[in-house]
CSV table of C-alpha atoms in Angstrom, one decimal:
chain,number,residue,atom,x,y,z
A,1,MET,CA,4.5,13.7,-46.9
A,2,PHE,CA,5.5,14.8,-43.1
A,3,TYR,CA,2.0,15.5,-42.3
A,4,GLY,CA,0.1,12.8,-44.6
A,5,ILE,CA,2.2,10.1,-42.3
A,6,ILE,CA,0.5,12.1,-39.0
A,7,ASN,CA,-3.0,11.8,-40.7
A,8,ILE,CA,-2.8,8.3,-41.1
A,9,CYS,CA,-1.5,7.3,-38.0
A,10,TRP,CA,-3.8,9.4,-36.5
A,11,ILE,CA,-7.2,8.1,-37.4
A,12,PRO,CA,-6.3,4.9,-36.1
A,13,PHE,CA,-5.1,6.1,-32.9
A,14,ALA,CA,-8.2,8.0,-32.0
A,15,GLY,CA,-9.6,5.5,-33.1
A,16,PHE,CA,-8.5,2.7,-31.0
A,17,VAL,CA,-8.4,6.0,-28.1
A,18,SER,CA,-12.9,6.2,-28.5
A,19,PHE,CA,-13.2,2.2,-28.6
A,20,LEU,CA,-11.1,2.1,-25.0
A,21,VAL,CA,-12.9,4.6,-23.2
A,22,LEU,CA,-16.4,3.2,-25.1
A,23,LEU,CA,-15.6,-0.3,-23.2
A,24,SER,CA,-14.2,2.1,-19.8
A,25,ALA,CA,-17.7,3.4,-19.8
A,26,ILE,CA,-20.3,1.1,-20.4
A,27,ASN,CA,-18.3,-0.9,-18.1
A,28,LYS,CA,-17.3,-3.9,-19.8
A,29,SER,CA,-14.5,-5.5,-20.5
A,30,VAL,CA,-12.8,-8.2,-23.7
A,31,GLY,CA,-9.8,-9.6,-21.5
A,32,VAL,CA,-7.2,-7.6,-23.0
A,33,ARG,CA,-6.5,-6.1,-19.4
A,34,ARG,CA,-6.3,-9.2,-18.1
A,35,ALA,CA,-4.2,-11.6,-21.0
A,36,TYR,CA,-1.7,-8.5,-20.8
A,37,VAL,CA,-1.7,-9.2,-17.2
A,38,ASN,CA,-1.0,-12.8,-17.3
A,39,ILE,CA,2.1,-12.2,-20.1
A,40,LEU,CA,3.5,-10.2,-17.6
A,41,LEU,CA,3.5,-13.0,-15.3
A,42,ARG,CA,5.2,-15.1,-17.7
A,43,ILE,CA,8.0,-12.6,-18.9
A,44,PHE,CA,8.3,-12.4,-14.0
A,45,GLU,CA,8.4,-15.7,-14.1
A,46,TYR,CA,11.0,-16.2,-16.8
A,47,GLY,CA,12.5,-13.4,-15.3
A,48,ARG,CA,12.8,-15.0,-11.9
A,49,VAL,CA,14.4,-18.5,-13.1
A,50,SER,CA,16.8,-16.7,-15.6
A,51,ILE,CA,17.4,-14.3,-12.0
A,52,GLU,CA,18.2,-17.5,-9.8
A,53,SER,CA,19.8,-19.4,-12.2
A,54,ALA,CA,22.9,-16.6,-12.6
A,55,SER,CA,22.5,-16.4,-8.8
A,56,LYS,CA,23.8,-19.7,-8.7
A,57,VAL,CA,26.1,-19.4,-10.6
A,58,ASN,CA,27.6,-16.4,-9.1
A,59,GLN,CA,27.8,-18.6,-5.9
A,60,ALA,CA,29.7,-21.2,-7.3
A,61,ILE,CA,32.0,-19.1,-9.2
A,62,ALA,CA,32.8,-17.2,-5.5
A,63,LYS,CA,33.0,-20.7,-4.0
A,64,ASP,CA,35.6,-22.1,-6.3
A,65,LYS,CA,37.9,-18.3,-6.1
A,66,ILE,CA,37.3,-19.4,-2.4
A,67,ASN,CA,39.2,-22.5,-2.5
A,68,VAL,CA,41.8,-21.6,-5.2
A,69,ASP,CA,42.8,-19.0,-2.7
A,70,GLN,CA,43.3,-20.8,0.2
A,71,THR,CA,46.7,-22.0,0.9
A,72,PRO,CA,49.0,-23.9,3.2
A,73,GLY,CA,49.7,-21.4,5.6
A,74,VAL,CA,46.4,-19.1,5.1
A,75,GLU,CA,43.7,-19.6,8.1
A,76,GLN,CA,41.2,-21.3,6.5
A,77,VAL,CA,37.4,-19.4,5.8
A,78,ASP,CA,34.2,-21.1,7.9
A,79,GLY,CA,31.0,-21.7,7.2
A,80,SER,CA,30.3,-18.1,8.6
A,81,ASP,CA,32.4,-16.1,6.0
A,82,ALA,CA,31.6,-17.9,3.2
A,83,LYS,CA,27.6,-17.4,3.9
A,84,GLU,CA,28.7,-13.6,4.4
A,85,THR,CA,30.4,-14.2,0.9
A,86,ASN,CA,27.5,-16.1,-0.7
A,87,GLU,CA,25.5,-12.8,0.6
A,88,ALA,CA,27.9,-9.9,-0.8
A,89,THR,CA,27.4,-12.1,-3.9
A,90,ASN,CA,23.7,-12.0,-3.8
A,91,GLY,CA,23.5,-8.3,-3.2
A,92,SER,CA,21.7,-9.6,-0.1
A,93,VAL,CA,21.7,-8.1,3.6
A,94,LEU,CA,19.5,-9.8,6.5
A,95,ILE,CA,20.2,-8.2,9.8
A,96,THR,CA,20.2,-11.0,12.5
A,97,ARG,CA,19.0,-9.4,15.8
A,98,ASP,CA,21.0,-12.7,18.1
A,99,VAL,CA,24.4,-11.1,16.5
A,100,VAL,CA,24.1,-7.6,18.1
A,101,LEU,CA,22.6,-9.0,21.3
A,102,LEU,CA,23.5,-12.3,22.5
A,103,PRO,CA,21.2,-13.5,24.5
A,104,GLU,CA,23.3,-15.6,27.0
A,105,ALA,CA,26.7,-13.6,27.6
A,106,GLN,CA,30.0,-16.0,26.6
A,107,GLU,CA,32.7,-16.2,29.3
A,108,SER,CA,36.5,-14.7,28.0
A,109,ALA,CA,39.0,-16.5,26.6
A,110,HIS,CA,40.8,-15.5,30.3
A,111,ASP,CA,38.9,-17.0,32.1
A,112,LYS,CA,38.5,-20.4,30.3
A,113,THR,CA,43.0,-19.7,30.5
A,114,ASN,CA,42.7,-19.4,34.0
A,115,GLY,CA,40.0,-22.2,34.5
A,116,THR,CA,38.3,-19.9,36.5
A,117,LYS,CA,34.2,-19.3,36.5
A,118,LYS,CA,32.8,-15.8,36.2
A,119,GLU,CA,30.6,-15.0,39.4
A,120,GLU,CA,27.0,-14.6,38.5
A,121,ILE,CA,25.8,-11.0,39.6
A,122,CYS,CA,22.0,-10.8,40.1
A,123,PHE,CA,19.9,-7.2,40.5
A,124,ASP,CA,17.1,-6.4,40.5
A,125,PHE,CA,18.2,-3.7,37.0
A,126,GLU,CA,18.2,-6.5,34.7
A,127,ASN,CA,14.7,-7.0,34.5
A,128,CYS,CA,15.0,-3.9,32.7
A,129,LEU,CA,17.3,-5.4,29.6
A,130,ASP,CA,14.4,-6.1,27.4
A,131,TYR,CA,13.2,-2.2,27.2
A,132,VAL,CA,17.3,-2.3,25.9
A,133,LYS,CA,16.8,-4.9,23.5
A,134,SER,CA,13.7,-3.2,22.1
A,135,GLY,CA,15.4,-0.2,21.4
A,136,VAL,CA,17.3,-1.7,19.2
A,137,GLU,CA,15.7,-3.7,17.6
A,138,ALA,CA,13.5,-0.5,16.9
A,139,ILE,CA,16.8,1.3,15.8
A,140,ILE,CA,17.5,-1.3,13.5
A,141,GLU,CA,13.7,-1.9,12.0
A,142,ASP,CA,10.8,-0.6,13.7
A,143,ASP,CA,7.3,-1.6,13.3
A,144,VAL,CA,6.2,1.8,12.3
A,145,THR,CA,8.6,3.2,9.4
A,146,SER,CA,9.1,0.3,7.3
A,147,ARG,CA,5.9,0.4,6.6
A,148,PHE,CA,5.9,3.7,5.0
A,149,GLU,CA,8.1,2.4,2.2
A,150,ALA,CA,7.5,0.8,-0.6
A,151,GLU,CA,7.1,-3.1,-0.2
A,152,GLU,CA,10.0,-5.0,-1.2
A,153,LEU,CA,9.0,-7.8,-3.6
A,154,LYS,CA,10.8,-10.8,-3.8
A,155,SER,CA,11.0,-10.9,-7.1
A,156,TRP,CA,12.0,-8.1,-9.8
A,157,ASN,CA,9.2,-7.3,-12.5
A,158,MET,CA,11.4,-5.0,-14.6
A,159,LEU,CA,10.9,-1.6,-13.3
A,160,THR,CA,13.2,0.3,-11.0
A,161,ARG,CA,12.5,-1.0,-7.2
A,162,THR,CA,14.0,-3.7,-6.1
A,163,ASN,CA,16.5,-3.6,-9.1
A,164,ARG,CA,20.4,-5.3,-8.0
A,165,HIS,CA,21.3,-4.4,-12.0
A,166,TYR,CA,19.2,-7.5,-12.6
A,167,GLU,CA,18.3,-6.4,-16.2
A,168,PHE,CA,22.2,-6.6,-16.8
A,169,ILE,CA,22.5,-10.9,-16.0
A,170,SER,CA,22.0,-11.7,-19.7
A,171,TRP,CA,21.5,-10.6,-23.2
A,172,LYS,CA,18.1,-12.1,-23.2
A,173,ILE,CA,16.7,-10.4,-20.2
A,174,THR,CA,18.2,-6.7,-21.3
A,175,MET,CA,16.5,-6.6,-24.0
A,176,ILE,CA,13.0,-7.6,-22.5
A,177,TRP,CA,14.2,-4.8,-19.9
A,178,VAL,CA,14.7,-2.3,-22.7
A,179,ILE,CA,11.2,-3.1,-25.0
A,180,GLY,CA,9.5,-3.3,-22.0
A,181,PHE,CA,11.0,0.1,-20.9
A,182,ALA,CA,10.6,1.8,-24.2
A,183,ILE,CA,6.2,0.8,-24.1
A,184,ARG,CA,5.8,1.4,-20.6
A,185,TYR,CA,7.3,5.3,-21.3
A,186,THR,CA,6.4,5.7,-25.4
A,187,ILE,CA,3.3,4.0,-25.7
A,188,LEU,CA,1.8,2.9,-22.7
A,189,MET,CA,2.2,6.6,-20.5
A,190,PRO,CA,1.4,8.9,-23.1
A,191,LEU,CA,-1.9,6.6,-23.9
A,192,ARG,CA,-3.2,6.7,-20.4
A,193,VAL,CA,-2.0,10.2,-19.6
A,194,LEU,CA,-5.1,10.9,-23.2
A,195,VAL,CA,-7.9,8.7,-21.0
A,196,CYS,CA,-6.7,10.3,-17.6
A,197,PHE,CA,-7.6,14.0,-19.2
A,198,ILE,CA,-10.9,12.4,-21.1
A,199,GLY,CA,-12.1,10.5,-17.9
A,200,VAL,CA,-11.1,14.1,-15.6
A,201,VAL,CA,-13.2,16.1,-18.1
A,202,TRP,CA,-15.8,13.7,-18.2
A,203,LEU,CA,-16.2,13.1,-15.2
A,204,THR,CA,-16.6,17.2,-14.1
A,205,LEU,CA,-18.9,18.0,-17.3
A,206,CYS,CA,-21.6,14.8,-16.0
A,207,THR,CA,-21.2,15.8,-12.3
A,208,ALA,CA,-22.0,19.2,-13.6
A,209,ALA,CA,-25.1,18.3,-15.6
A,210,VAL,CA,-26.7,15.6,-13.3
A,211,GLY,CA,-26.1,18.2,-10.4
A,212,ASN,CA,-28.8,20.1,-11.6
A,213,LEU,CA,-31.1,17.0,-11.7
A,214,LYS,CA,-34.1,17.3,-8.6
A,215,ASP,CA,-33.2,15.2,-5.4
A,216,GLY,CA,-35.0,11.7,-5.7
A,217,LYS,CA,-34.7,8.7,-7.2
A,218,LEU,CA,-33.8,9.1,-10.7
A,219,LYS,CA,-30.8,11.7,-9.9
A,220,ARG,CA,-29.9,8.7,-7.1
A,221,ALA,CA,-30.2,6.3,-10.4
A,222,VAL,CA,-28.6,8.9,-12.9
A,223,VAL,CA,-25.7,9.4,-10.3
A,224,SER,CA,-24.2,5.6,-9.9
A,225,TYR,CA,-24.8,5.5,-13.7
A,226,VAL,CA,-23.1,8.1,-14.7
A,227,LEU,CA,-19.9,7.9,-11.1
A,228,GLY,CA,-19.8,4.4,-12.7
A,229,GLN,CA,-18.6,5.4,-16.2
A,230,CYS,CA,-16.7,8.3,-15.3
A,231,PHE,CA,-15.3,6.3,-12.7
A,232,GLY,CA,-14.2,2.5,-15.4
A,233,VAL,CA,-12.9,5.7,-17.8
A,234,LEU,CA,-10.3,6.4,-15.0
A,235,SER,CA,-9.6,3.1,-14.4
A,236,SER,CA,-8.3,2.3,-17.9
A,237,ALA,CA,-5.9,5.0,-17.1
A,238,ILE,CA,-3.7,2.9,-14.7
A,239,SER,CA,-4.6,-0.5,-16.7
A,240,ALA,CA,-6.8,-1.1,-13.6
A,241,VAL,CA,-7.4,-5.2,-12.7
A,242,ILE,CA,-9.8,-5.6,-10.2
A,243,THR,CA,-11.7,-8.8,-9.1
A,244,TYR,CA,-14.3,-8.3,-6.4
A,245,HIS,CA,-15.4,-10.8,-4.6
A,246,ASN,CA,-18.1,-11.8,-1.8
A,247,GLU,CA,-20.3,-9.2,-3.3
A,248,ASP,CA,-23.5,-9.9,-1.9
A,249,ASN,CA,-22.1,-7.7,1.4
A,250,ARG,CA,-21.8,-5.2,-1.1
A,251,PRO,CA,-22.6,-1.8,0.9
A,252,SER,CA,-26.1,-0.4,0.1
A,253,SER,CA,-25.9,1.9,2.9
A,254,GLY,CA,-24.4,3.2,6.8
A,255,ILE,CA,-20.4,3.5,7.2
A,256,CYS,CA,-18.1,1.1,5.0
A,257,VAL,CA,-14.5,1.3,6.3
A,258,ALA,CA,-11.7,-0.4,4.6
A,259,ASN,CA,-8.2,0.0,4.9
A,260,HIS,CA,-5.9,2.4,3.6
A,261,THR,CA,-3.3,2.2,0.5
A,262,SER,CA,-3.5,4.9,-2.3
A,263,PRO,CA,-6.1,7.2,-3.4
A,264,ILE,CA,-6.4,5.2,-6.0
A,265,ASP,CA,-8.7,2.9,-3.0
A,266,VAL,CA,-11.1,5.7,-3.9
A,267,LEU,CA,-11.6,4.8,-7.4
A,268,VAL,CA,-11.6,1.1,-6.9
A,269,LEU,CA,-14.3,0.8,-4.6
A,270,MET,CA,-16.2,3.9,-7.3
A,271,CYS,CA,-15.9,1.4,-10.0
A,272,ASP,CA,-17.9,-1.3,-8.8
A,273,THR,CA,-20.9,1.4,-6.4
A,274,THR,CA,-21.4,5.0,-5.4
A,275,TYR,CA,-20.1,5.5,-2.2
A,276,SER,CA,-20.4,9.1,-0.4
A,277,LEU,CA,-16.7,10.5,0.7
A,278,ILE,CA,-15.9,11.7,3.7
A,279,GLY,CA,-12.4,14.3,4.1
A,280,GLN,CA,-10.3,17.0,4.1
A,281,ARG,CA,-10.6,19.3,1.4
A,282,HIS,CA,-7.6,19.5,-1.4
A,283,GLY,CA,-5.9,21.7,-4.0
A,284,GLY,CA,-4.9,21.1,-7.1
A,285,PHE,CA,-5.7,17.8,-9.1
A,286,LEU,CA,-7.3,16.0,-5.9
A,287,GLY,CA,-9.3,19.0,-5.5
A,288,VAL,CA,-10.8,19.3,-9.3
A,289,LEU,CA,-12.3,15.3,-8.2
A,290,GLN,CA,-13.9,17.1,-4.8
A,291,ARG,CA,-15.6,19.7,-6.6
A,292,ALA,CA,-16.0,17.6,-9.1
A,293,LEU,CA,-18.3,14.7,-6.9
A,294,ALA,CA,-19.8,17.2,-4.6
A,295,ARG,CA,-22.1,18.5,-6.8
A,296,ALA,CA,-23.9,15.3,-8.2
A,297,SER,CA,-24.1,13.5,-4.3
A,298,PRO,CA,-23.3,14.8,-0.9
A,299,HIS,CA,-20.3,14.2,0.5
A,300,ILE,CA,-18.2,15.4,3.8
A,301,TRP,CA,-15.5,17.8,3.0
A,302,PHE,CA,-14.0,19.5,5.7
A,303,GLU,CA,-11.0,22.6,6.2
A,304,ARG,CA,-7.3,21.9,8.3
A,305,GLY,CA,-9.4,23.2,11.4
A,306,GLU,CA,-12.9,21.5,10.8
A,307,ALA,CA,-11.3,18.4,10.5
A,308,LYS,CA,-9.8,18.6,14.2
A,309,ASP,CA,-13.7,18.9,15.6
A,310,ARG,CA,-14.1,15.8,16.1
A,311,HIS,CA,-17.4,16.5,17.8
A,312,LEU,CA,-18.5,18.5,14.5
A,313,VAL,CA,-17.7,15.5,12.6
A,314,ALA,CA,-19.8,12.9,14.2
A,315,GLU,CA,-22.5,14.8,14.0
A,316,ARG,CA,-22.6,15.1,10.5
A,317,LEU,CA,-21.4,11.9,9.9
A,318,LYS,CA,-24.6,10.8,12.1
A,319,GLN,CA,-26.6,13.6,9.8
A,320,HIS,CA,-25.6,11.2,7.0
A,321,VAL,CA,-25.7,8.0,8.2
A,322,SER,CA,-29.6,8.2,9.3
A,323,ASP,CA,-30.9,9.5,6.1
A,324,PRO,CA,-31.5,6.1,4.0
A,325,ASN,CA,-31.3,7.4,0.7
A,326,ASN,CA,-27.6,8.3,1.4
A,327,PRO,CA,-25.2,6.1,-0.2
A,328,PRO,CA,-23.0,4.5,2.2
A,329,ILE,CA,-20.3,6.7,2.9
A,330,LEU,CA,-17.1,5.6,2.7
A,331,ILE,CA,-14.3,5.9,5.4
A,332,PHE,CA,-10.8,5.1,5.6
A,333,PRO,CA,-10.0,4.6,9.6
A,334,GLU,CA,-6.3,5.1,9.4
A,335,GLY,CA,-6.2,8.5,8.5
A,336,THR,CA,-2.6,7.9,6.3
A,337,CYS,CA,-2.0,5.3,3.5
A,338,ILE,CA,0.2,2.6,4.4
A,339,ASN,CA,2.7,0.2,2.1
A,340,ASN,CA,-0.2,-2.2,1.4
A,341,THR,CA,1.5,-5.0,3.9
A,342,SER,CA,0.1,-4.4,6.8
A,343,VAL,CA,-3.1,-2.6,8.7
A,344,MET,CA,-2.8,0.1,11.6
A,345,GLN,CA,-4.7,1.9,14.5
A,346,PHE,CA,-8.3,2.7,13.6
A,347,LYS,CA,-9.6,5.7,14.5
A,348,LYS,CA,-12.6,5.3,16.5
A,349,GLY,CA,-14.8,8.3,15.5
A,350,SER,CA,-16.5,6.3,12.9
A,351,PHE,CA,-17.0,3.3,15.3
A,352,GLU,CA,-19.2,5.6,17.7
A,353,VAL,CA,-21.8,6.5,15.1
A,354,GLY,CA,-23.8,3.9,15.4
A,355,GLY,CA,-25.3,1.6,13.4
A,356,VAL,CA,-24.0,-1.4,10.8
A,357,ILE,CA,-20.1,-1.1,9.6
A,358,TYR,CA,-19.4,-3.2,6.5
A,359,PRO,CA,-15.7,-3.8,6.4
A,360,VAL,CA,-14.0,-4.7,3.1
A,361,ALA,CA,-10.8,-5.3,2.9
A,362,ILE,CA,-8.2,-4.1,-0.4
A,363,LYS,CA,-5.1,-6.2,-1.3
A,364,TYR,CA,-2.9,-4.9,-4.5
A,365,ASP,CA,-0.1,-7.0,-6.7
A,366,PRO,CA,2.5,-5.4,-5.9
A,367,ARG,CA,5.0,-7.0,-9.2
A,368,PHE,CA,2.6,-5.2,-11.6
A,369,GLY,CA,3.3,-0.9,-9.6
A,370,ASP,CA,3.4,-0.4,-5.9
A,371,ALA,CA,0.1,1.6,-5.1
A,372,PHE,CA,1.4,3.1,-2.1
A,373,TRP,CA,1.3,7.0,-1.7
A,374,ASN,CA,4.3,8.0,0.2
A,375,SER,CA,2.3,11.8,0.5
A,376,SER,CA,5.3,13.2,3.0
A,377,LYS,CA,8.6,11.7,-0.2
A,378,TYR,CA,6.0,12.2,-3.4
A,379,SER,CA,3.6,14.9,-4.7
A,380,MET,CA,0.0,14.1,-6.2
A,381,MET,CA,1.3,15.0,-9.5
A,382,GLN,CA,4.8,12.4,-9.0
A,383,TYR,CA,2.6,9.5,-7.5
A,384,LEU,CA,0.2,9.7,-11.0
A,385,TYR,CA,3.6,9.9,-12.6
A,386,MET,CA,4.5,6.5,-10.5
A,387,MET,CA,1.4,5.2,-11.8
A,388,MET,CA,1.1,5.7,-15.2
A,389,THR,CA,4.8,4.4,-16.0
A,390,SER,CA,3.9,1.1,-14.1
A,391,TRP,CA,3.1,-1.7,-16.0
A,392,ALA,CA,-0.7,-2.1,-14.3
A,393,ILE,CA,-2.5,-2.3,-11.1
A,394,VAL,CA,-3.8,-5.2,-10.2
A,395,CYS,CA,-5.8,-5.5,-7.2
A,396,ASP,CA,-8.5,-8.1,-4.8
A,397,VAL,CA,-11.5,-6.1,-3.2
A,398,TRP,CA,-13.2,-8.2,-0.4
A,399,TYR,CA,-16.3,-7.2,1.3
A,400,LEU,CA,-17.2,-8.9,4.5
A,401,PRO,CA,-20.3,-9.3,5.7
A,402,PRO,CA,-21.9,-6.6,8.1
A,403,MET,CA,-20.9,-5.4,11.5
A,404,TYR,CA,-22.1,-4.9,14.8
A,405,ARG,CA,-21.0,-2.9,18.2
A,406,GLN,CA,-21.8,-5.9,20.6
A,407,GLU,CA,-23.8,-4.6,24.0
A,408,GLY,CA,-21.1,-3.1,26.2
A,409,GLU,CA,-18.1,-3.4,23.5
A,410,SER,CA,-16.2,-0.3,23.5
A,411,ALA,CA,-16.0,2.2,20.3
A,412,ILE,CA,-11.8,1.4,20.4
A,413,ASP,CA,-12.6,-2.7,20.9
A,414,PHE,CA,-15.1,-2.4,18.4
A,415,ALA,CA,-12.3,-1.0,15.7
A,416,ASN,CA,-9.9,-3.5,16.8
A,417,ARG,CA,-12.6,-6.2,16.1
A,418,VAL,CA,-12.9,-4.8,12.7
A,419,LYS,CA,-9.8,-4.4,12.0
A,420,GLY,CA,-8.6,-7.9,12.9
A,421,VAL,CA,-11.7,-9.0,10.4
A,422,ILE,CA,-10.2,-6.6,7.6
A,423,ALA,CA,-6.2,-7.7,8.2
A,424,LYS,CA,-7.1,-11.3,8.1
A,425,GLN,CA,-8.9,-11.4,5.1
A,426,GLY,CA,-6.4,-9.2,3.0
A,427,GLY,CA,-3.1,-11.3,4.7
A,428,LEU,CA,-2.1,-8.2,6.5
A,429,VAL,CA,-0.2,-7.8,9.7
A,430,ASP,CA,-2.5,-6.5,12.0
A,431,LEU,CA,-0.2,-3.4,14.6
A,432,VAL,CA,-1.9,-1.4,17.1
A,433,TRP,CA,0.4,1.7,16.3
A,434,ASP,CA,-1.3,5.0,15.1
A,435,GLY,CA,-0.2,5.5,11.2
A,436,GLN,CA,0.0,9.7,12.1
A,437,LEU,CA,3.3,8.4,14.0
A,438,LYS,CA,5.0,9.3,10.4
A,439,ARG,CA,3.8,13.2,10.3
A,440,MET,CA,4.3,13.7,15.0
A,441,LYS,CA,6.0,12.0,18.2
A,442,PRO,CA,4.3,9.7,20.2
A,443,LYS,CA,1.7,11.5,22.8
A,444,LYS,CA,2.5,12.1,25.9
A,445,GLU,CA,0.4,9.7,27.9
A,446,TRP,CA,2.1,6.9,25.6
A,447,ARG,CA,5.5,7.9,27.6
A,448,GLU,CA,3.9,8.3,30.6
A,449,ILE,CA,3.1,5.1,30.5
A,450,GLN,CA,6.2,3.3,29.8
A,451,GLN,CA,8.0,5.5,32.3
A,452,ILE,CA,5.1,4.6,35.0
A,453,GLU,CA,6.1,0.4,34.0
A,454,PHE,CA,9.9,1.3,33.3
A,455,ALA,CA,9.6,2.9,36.7
A,456,ASN,CA,7.7,-0.1,38.7
A,457,ARG,CA,10.0,-2.3,37.2
A,458,LEU,CA,13.2,-0.9,38.8
A,459,LYS,CA,11.6,-1.2,42.4
A,460,SER,CA,13.2,-3.6,44.3
A,461,ASP,CA,10.6,-6.5,45.9
């Protein structure tokens, strides 16, 4: 009887998976994912309203308690203390940097009592206090370290991130959280793992087959169609909902540059068109995908030692771009993953090759799942586990007008101009810092520039 029940359940399940894979393979959608996302938005909104209502009730209770505790002979609680109490009740902490370093020194109580006025002392060293201020601000929260942590949400998304025990504020929210947990781990995750496995196997077999075709227009057309099918199946494994904007600017050749949040960026862009990729060879799961892709279309993979040879990289880039039959090559000039809030320094190498640059801006909606991959904290398998247990991966992709290097413009200035356009379109913060600072110390020349400037300020007129 037990095996009979399994057989009865297995038939519709297999049919559902087959239907899902078929839709992804032919790049068709019946609107199920977007309807699923809209339902999640309504649930999140209900949770947000419930949390805000509970917070107001807690604040009122805390305020009443303070009023009850106040008795004659006991010092009254001022507004700042009440504010701190409210912040503690809400579970949020706000760092006010003016409290750490006041902009102006105040007279001491002893000076006020004696009626004396503090003598102002002026000397050149005070011009260096802005370095102290910058240093303290960097200790509290610098612009680099915060870009390699998960993006903090404004409201709870029924997941573990931004979780201050919100699931226990009411029995309704608790029930929604329990049901959501059960759905994500008992239905979505096994189904996504199965679809991902099917997608990887399908990608490996298809690329091995088309890799034997003779180079030419027919092979390029077949590769484009096959890769679109395979990445469509893989996008189903993370319930990806992707919206493409300005498709008239979609690249057809040359160099395409985009901001980098995670390895999923490649999947997101390859679902729409075919790209050649450039990067370091990897092992494990990424290595399987790299070897499969290399069979079907031209890609540039480097060993760890070769990737440091800028001249070799530039030469291979020029060779690829010079052939109009090659698909556009996709490059992430930041060189590392940033947490979906900012765009950091673009390496100038891809902007020295010449020709047209196609900028692309990618912005993920963090309410449904955090797409950022902190490679120094999580392995690829841990990251995939996080993706499989998220609600969905929802993102927007903007194809921007092609850009050319202006006469007399340096490669660095060109890279910064392209970076600024991407940051503006994606609503991201444009930063000048090198993303590799999360793995290495600042360059020696950067420290020397700051030391020279500091020395100049110490010199008296």
